[in-house]
PDB file of C-alpha atoms in Angstrom:
ATOM      1  CA  MET A 780     -44.693  25.620 -10.892  1.00 54.00           C
ATOM      2  CA  ASN A 781     -45.292  24.856  -7.475  1.00 67.00           C
ATOM      3  CA  ASP A 782     -42.140  26.961  -5.648  1.00 73.00           C
ATOM      4  CA  ASP A 783     -42.483  24.171  -2.544  1.00 76.00           C
ATOM      5  CA  LEU A 784     -41.303  21.247  -4.730  1.00 85.00           C
ATOM      6  CA  SER A 785     -38.520  23.958  -6.707  1.00 87.00           C
ATOM      7  CA  TRP A 786     -37.185  24.687  -3.497  1.00 87.00           C
ATOM      8  CA  MET A 787     -36.904  20.807  -2.824  1.00 89.00           C
ATOM      9  CA  LEU A 788     -35.312  20.004  -6.020  1.00 93.00           C
ATOM     10  CA  ASP A 789     -33.115  22.761  -5.494  1.00 94.00           C
ATOM     11  CA  SER A 790     -31.648  20.709  -2.400  1.00 92.00           C
ATOM     12  CA  ALA A 791     -30.424  18.053  -5.096  1.00 94.00           C
ATOM     13  CA  LEU A 792     -28.163  20.376  -6.279  1.00 95.00           C
ATOM     14  CA  GLU A 793     -26.495  20.394  -3.124  1.00 95.00           C
ATOM     15  CA  ILE A 794     -24.489  17.460  -4.091  1.00 97.00           C
ATOM     16  CA  PRO A 795     -21.101  18.277  -6.088  1.00 97.00           C
ATOM     17  CA  GLY A 796     -21.834  18.139  -9.592  1.00 97.00           C
ATOM     18  CA  ALA A 797     -25.591  17.948  -9.798  1.00 97.00           C
ATOM     19  CA  LEU A 798     -27.112  19.949 -12.540  1.00 97.00           C
ATOM     20  CA  HIS A 799     -30.560  20.304 -12.780  1.00 97.00           C
ATOM     21  CA  ALA A 800     -33.698  18.692 -11.232  1.00 97.00           C
ATOM     22  CA  VAL A 801     -36.944  17.470 -12.353  1.00 97.00           C
ATOM     23  CA  LEU A 802     -40.203  16.474 -10.981  1.00 95.00           C
ATOM     24  CA  ILE A 803     -42.666  14.832 -14.194  1.00 95.00           C
ATOM     25  CA  SER A 804     -45.674  13.128 -13.929  1.00 93.00           C
ATOM     26  CA  ALA A 805     -46.044  10.030 -15.352  1.00 88.00           C
ATOM     27  CA  ASP A 806     -47.978  11.107 -18.628  1.00 91.00           C
ATOM     28  CA  GLY A 807     -44.366  13.664 -19.165  1.00 93.00           C
ATOM     29  CA  LEU A 808     -45.849  16.795 -17.999  1.00 95.00           C
ATOM     30  CA  LEU A 809     -43.355  19.040 -15.954  1.00 96.00           C
ATOM     31  CA  MET A 810     -44.512  19.441 -12.421  1.00 94.00           C
ATOM     32  CA  ALA A 811     -41.583  20.819 -10.898  1.00 94.00           C
ATOM     33  CA  ARG A 812     -38.011  22.351 -12.359  1.00 96.00           C
ATOM     34  CA  THR A 813     -34.899  23.541 -10.175  1.00 96.00           C
ATOM     35  CA  LYS A 814     -35.009  26.962 -10.423  1.00 93.00           C
ATOM     36  CA  ASP A 815     -32.359  27.786 -12.947  1.00 92.00           C
ATOM     37  CA  PHE A 816     -33.235  25.049 -15.310  1.00 96.00           C
ATOM     38  CA  HIS A 817     -35.219  26.634 -18.205  1.00 96.00           C
ATOM     39  CA  LYS A 818     -38.865  25.770 -18.590  1.00 96.00           C
ATOM     40  CA  ASP A 819     -38.634  25.324 -22.406  1.00 97.00           C
ATOM     41  CA  ASN A 820     -35.751  22.916 -21.174  1.00 97.00           C
ATOM     42  CA  ALA A 821     -37.784  21.438 -18.661  1.00 97.00           C
ATOM     43  CA  ASP A 822     -40.402  20.279 -20.699  1.00 97.00           C
ATOM     44  CA  ARG A 823     -38.273  18.877 -23.174  1.00 97.00           C
ATOM     45  CA  VAL A 824     -36.404  16.978 -20.524  1.00 97.00           C
ATOM     46  CA  ALA A 825     -40.243  15.923 -18.880  1.00 96.00           C
ATOM     47  CA  ALA A 826     -41.413  14.563 -22.036  1.00 95.00           C
ATOM     48  CA  ALA A 827     -38.127  12.521 -22.369  1.00 96.00           C
ATOM     49  CA  MET A 828     -38.244  10.719 -19.695  1.00 95.00           C
ATOM     50  CA  SER A 829     -41.579   9.385 -19.554  1.00 93.00           C
ATOM     51  CA  GLY A 830     -40.269   7.775 -22.452  1.00 94.00           C
ATOM     52  CA  VAL A 831     -37.101   6.610 -21.134  1.00 94.00           C
ATOM     53  CA  GLN A 832     -38.886   5.387 -17.695  1.00 92.00           C
ATOM     54  CA  SER A 833     -41.595   3.681 -20.035  1.00 91.00           C
ATOM     55  CA  LEU A 834     -39.128   1.803 -22.101  1.00 92.00           C
ATOM     56  CA  SER A 835     -37.543   1.205 -18.906  1.00 91.00           C
ATOM     57  CA  ARG A 836     -40.568  -0.256 -17.377  1.00 88.00           C
ATOM     58  CA  SER A 837     -40.986  -2.459 -20.809  1.00 89.00           C
ATOM     59  CA  LEU A 838     -37.813  -4.723 -20.249  1.00 89.00           C
ATOM     60  CA  ALA A 839     -38.511  -6.265 -16.681  1.00 86.00           C
ATOM     61  CA  PHE A 840     -38.739  -9.648 -18.201  1.00 88.00           C
ATOM     62  CA  PHE A 841     -34.788  -9.613 -19.502  1.00 90.00           C
ATOM     63  CA  ALA A 842     -34.783  -9.519 -15.204  1.00 86.00           C
ATOM     64  CA  ASN A 843     -36.322 -12.452 -15.253  1.00 84.00           C
ATOM     65  CA  ASP A 844     -39.394 -11.314 -14.184  1.00 80.00           C
ATOM     66  CA  PRO A 845     -42.147  -9.477 -16.125  1.00 79.00           C
ATOM     67  CA  GLY A 846     -44.043  -8.462 -12.571  1.00 80.00           C
ATOM     68  CA  GLN A 847     -40.916  -6.585 -11.079  1.00 83.00           C
ATOM     69  CA  ARG A 848     -41.768  -2.756 -10.818  1.00 84.00           C
ATOM     70  CA  TRP A 849     -39.776  -0.253 -12.577  1.00 86.00           C
ATOM     71  CA  GLN A 850     -36.815   1.551  -9.486  1.00 89.00           C
ATOM     72  CA  GLN A 851     -35.091   3.384 -12.021  1.00 92.00           C
ATOM     73  CA  THR A 852     -33.164   4.203 -14.651  1.00 95.00           C
ATOM     74  CA  LEU A 853     -29.007   4.936 -14.902  1.00 96.00           C
ATOM     75  CA  VAL A 854     -27.817   6.652 -18.429  1.00 96.00           C
ATOM     76  CA  GLU A 855     -24.268   7.660 -18.789  1.00 96.00           C
ATOM     77  CA  PHE A 856     -23.078  10.035 -21.756  1.00 96.00           C
ATOM     78  CA  ASP A 857     -19.256  11.035 -22.183  1.00 96.00           C
ATOM     79  CA  GLY A 858     -19.495  13.829 -19.738  1.00 94.00           C
ATOM     80  CA  GLY A 859     -22.196  13.056 -17.602  1.00 97.00           C
ATOM     81  CA  TRP A 860     -25.409  11.311 -15.991  1.00 98.00           C
ATOM     82  CA  VAL A 861     -28.714  11.131 -16.335  1.00 97.00           C
ATOM     83  CA  PHE A 862     -30.755   9.553 -13.090  1.00 97.00           C
ATOM     84  CA  LEU A 863     -34.207   9.126 -12.963  1.00 97.00           C
ATOM     85  CA  ILE A 864     -36.303   6.892 -10.319  1.00 95.00           C
ATOM     86  CA  SER A 865     -39.812   6.783  -8.970  1.00 92.00           C
ATOM     87  CA  ALA A 866     -41.236   9.005  -6.441  1.00 91.00           C
ATOM     88  CA  GLY A 867     -43.843   7.746  -5.733  1.00 84.00           C
ATOM     89  CA  GLU A 868     -47.587   6.666  -7.565  1.00 83.00           C
ATOM     90  CA  GLY A 869     -47.254   8.197 -11.239  1.00 86.00           C
ATOM     91  CA  ALA A 870     -43.939  10.488 -10.487  1.00 92.00           C
ATOM     92  CA  TYR A 871     -40.272  10.608 -11.583  1.00 94.00           C
ATOM     93  CA  LEU A 872     -37.426  12.492 -10.043  1.00 96.00           C
ATOM     94  CA  GLY A 873     -34.886  13.437 -12.784  1.00 97.00           C
ATOM     95  CA  VAL A 874     -31.326  14.667 -11.581  1.00 98.00           C
ATOM     96  CA  SER A 875     -28.608  15.521 -14.211  1.00 98.00           C
ATOM     97  CA  ALA A 876     -25.245  15.379 -13.095  1.00 98.00           C
ATOM     98  CA  SER A 877     -21.393  15.972 -13.929  1.00 98.00           C
ATOM     99  CA  GLN A 878     -19.272  13.003 -15.051  1.00 97.00           C
ATOM    100  CA  ASP A 879     -17.557  13.452 -11.527  1.00 96.00           C
ATOM    101  CA  ILE A 880     -20.490  12.988  -9.436  1.00 97.00           C
ATOM    102  CA  ASP A 881     -20.320  10.790  -6.373  1.00 97.00           C
ATOM    103  CA  MET A 882     -22.938   8.246  -7.616  1.00 95.00           C
ATOM    104  CA  GLN A 883     -23.749   7.209  -3.826  1.00 96.00           C
ATOM    105  CA  ASP A 884     -24.358  11.020  -2.485  1.00 97.00           C
ATOM    106  CA  ILE A 885     -27.155  11.522  -5.200  1.00 97.00           C
ATOM    107  CA  THR A 886     -28.870   8.894  -5.136  1.00 95.00           C
ATOM    108  CA  PHE A 887     -29.105   8.847  -1.052  1.00 95.00           C
ATOM    109  CA  ARG A 888     -29.717  12.208  -2.102  1.00 96.00           C
ATOM    110  CA  MET A 889     -32.390  11.680  -4.389  1.00 96.00           C
ATOM    111  CA  GLN A 890     -33.680   8.661  -2.302  1.00 94.00           C
ATOM    112  CA  GLN A 891     -34.236  11.700   0.523  1.00 94.00           C
ATOM    113  CA  LEU A 892     -36.356  14.015  -1.647  1.00 94.00           C
ATOM    114  CA  VAL A 893     -38.225  11.059  -3.038  1.00 93.00           C
ATOM    115  CA  GLY A 894     -39.467  10.867   1.037  1.00 91.00           C
ATOM    116  CA  GLN A 895     -40.390  14.500   0.906  1.00 88.00           C
ATOM    117  CA  LEU A 896     -42.035  14.804  -1.910  1.00 83.00           C
ATOM    118  CA  GLY A 897     -44.056  12.050  -1.222  1.00 76.00           C
ATOM    119  CA  LYS A 898     -45.392  13.378   1.793  1.00 73.00           C
ATOM    120  CA  PHE A 899     -46.173  16.487  -0.577  1.00 70.00           C
ATOM    121  CA  LEU A 900     -48.016  14.667  -3.299  1.00 68.00           C
ATOM    122  CA  ALA A 901     -50.121  12.732  -1.217  1.00 58.00           C
ATOM    123  CA  ALA A 902     -51.623  15.175   0.864  1.00 50.00           C
ATOM    124  CA  PRO A 903     -55.575  14.436   0.243  1.00 50.00           C
ATOM    125  CA  PRO A 904     -57.175  16.379  -2.563  1.00 49.00           C
ATOM    126  CA  ARG A 905     -59.747  18.556  -0.076  1.00 46.00           C
ATOM    127  CA  GLU A 906     -63.123  18.174  -1.051  1.00 53.00           C
ATOM    128  CA  ASN A 907     -66.547  19.739  -1.554  1.00 50.00           C
ATOM    129  CA  LEU A 908     -64.359  23.230  -2.577  1.00 50.00           C
ATOM    130  CA  GLY A 909     -67.146  25.460  -3.618  1.00 52.00           C
ATOM    131  CA  ALA A 910     -69.667  23.447  -3.018  1.00 50.00           C
ATOM    132  CA  PHE A 911     -73.410  24.615  -2.046  1.00 47.00           C
ATOM    133  CA  GLN A 912     -74.936  22.930   0.817  1.00 46.00           C
TER     134      GLN A 912
END
């Protein structure tokens, strides 16, 4: 797990009511998690959130334009919320929260995180590592 990414995700938990955060790849693999969220649970969440994103994206036609890009999904439970947003090409940010979360605060923090993560994830790959010249 990338400690830099985990540290960034931990900043989401500064919002009162935020519980856990994960960064996942489009194919459902865990890329990072907040430090107090067990890896086994984070792996399960990553796989499920990939499916949620896929199902949500397939509903674009329901909003009158099948070509629209998916932006976010919000799931409400009796005792809380799950937020899932795009975090750049092929990555998604998920945050769980208690029922009393300030939705404006957490969505703003998530957007800030996406900006930070985008810079981190967009770093160009190193080339010719170990290649003989």
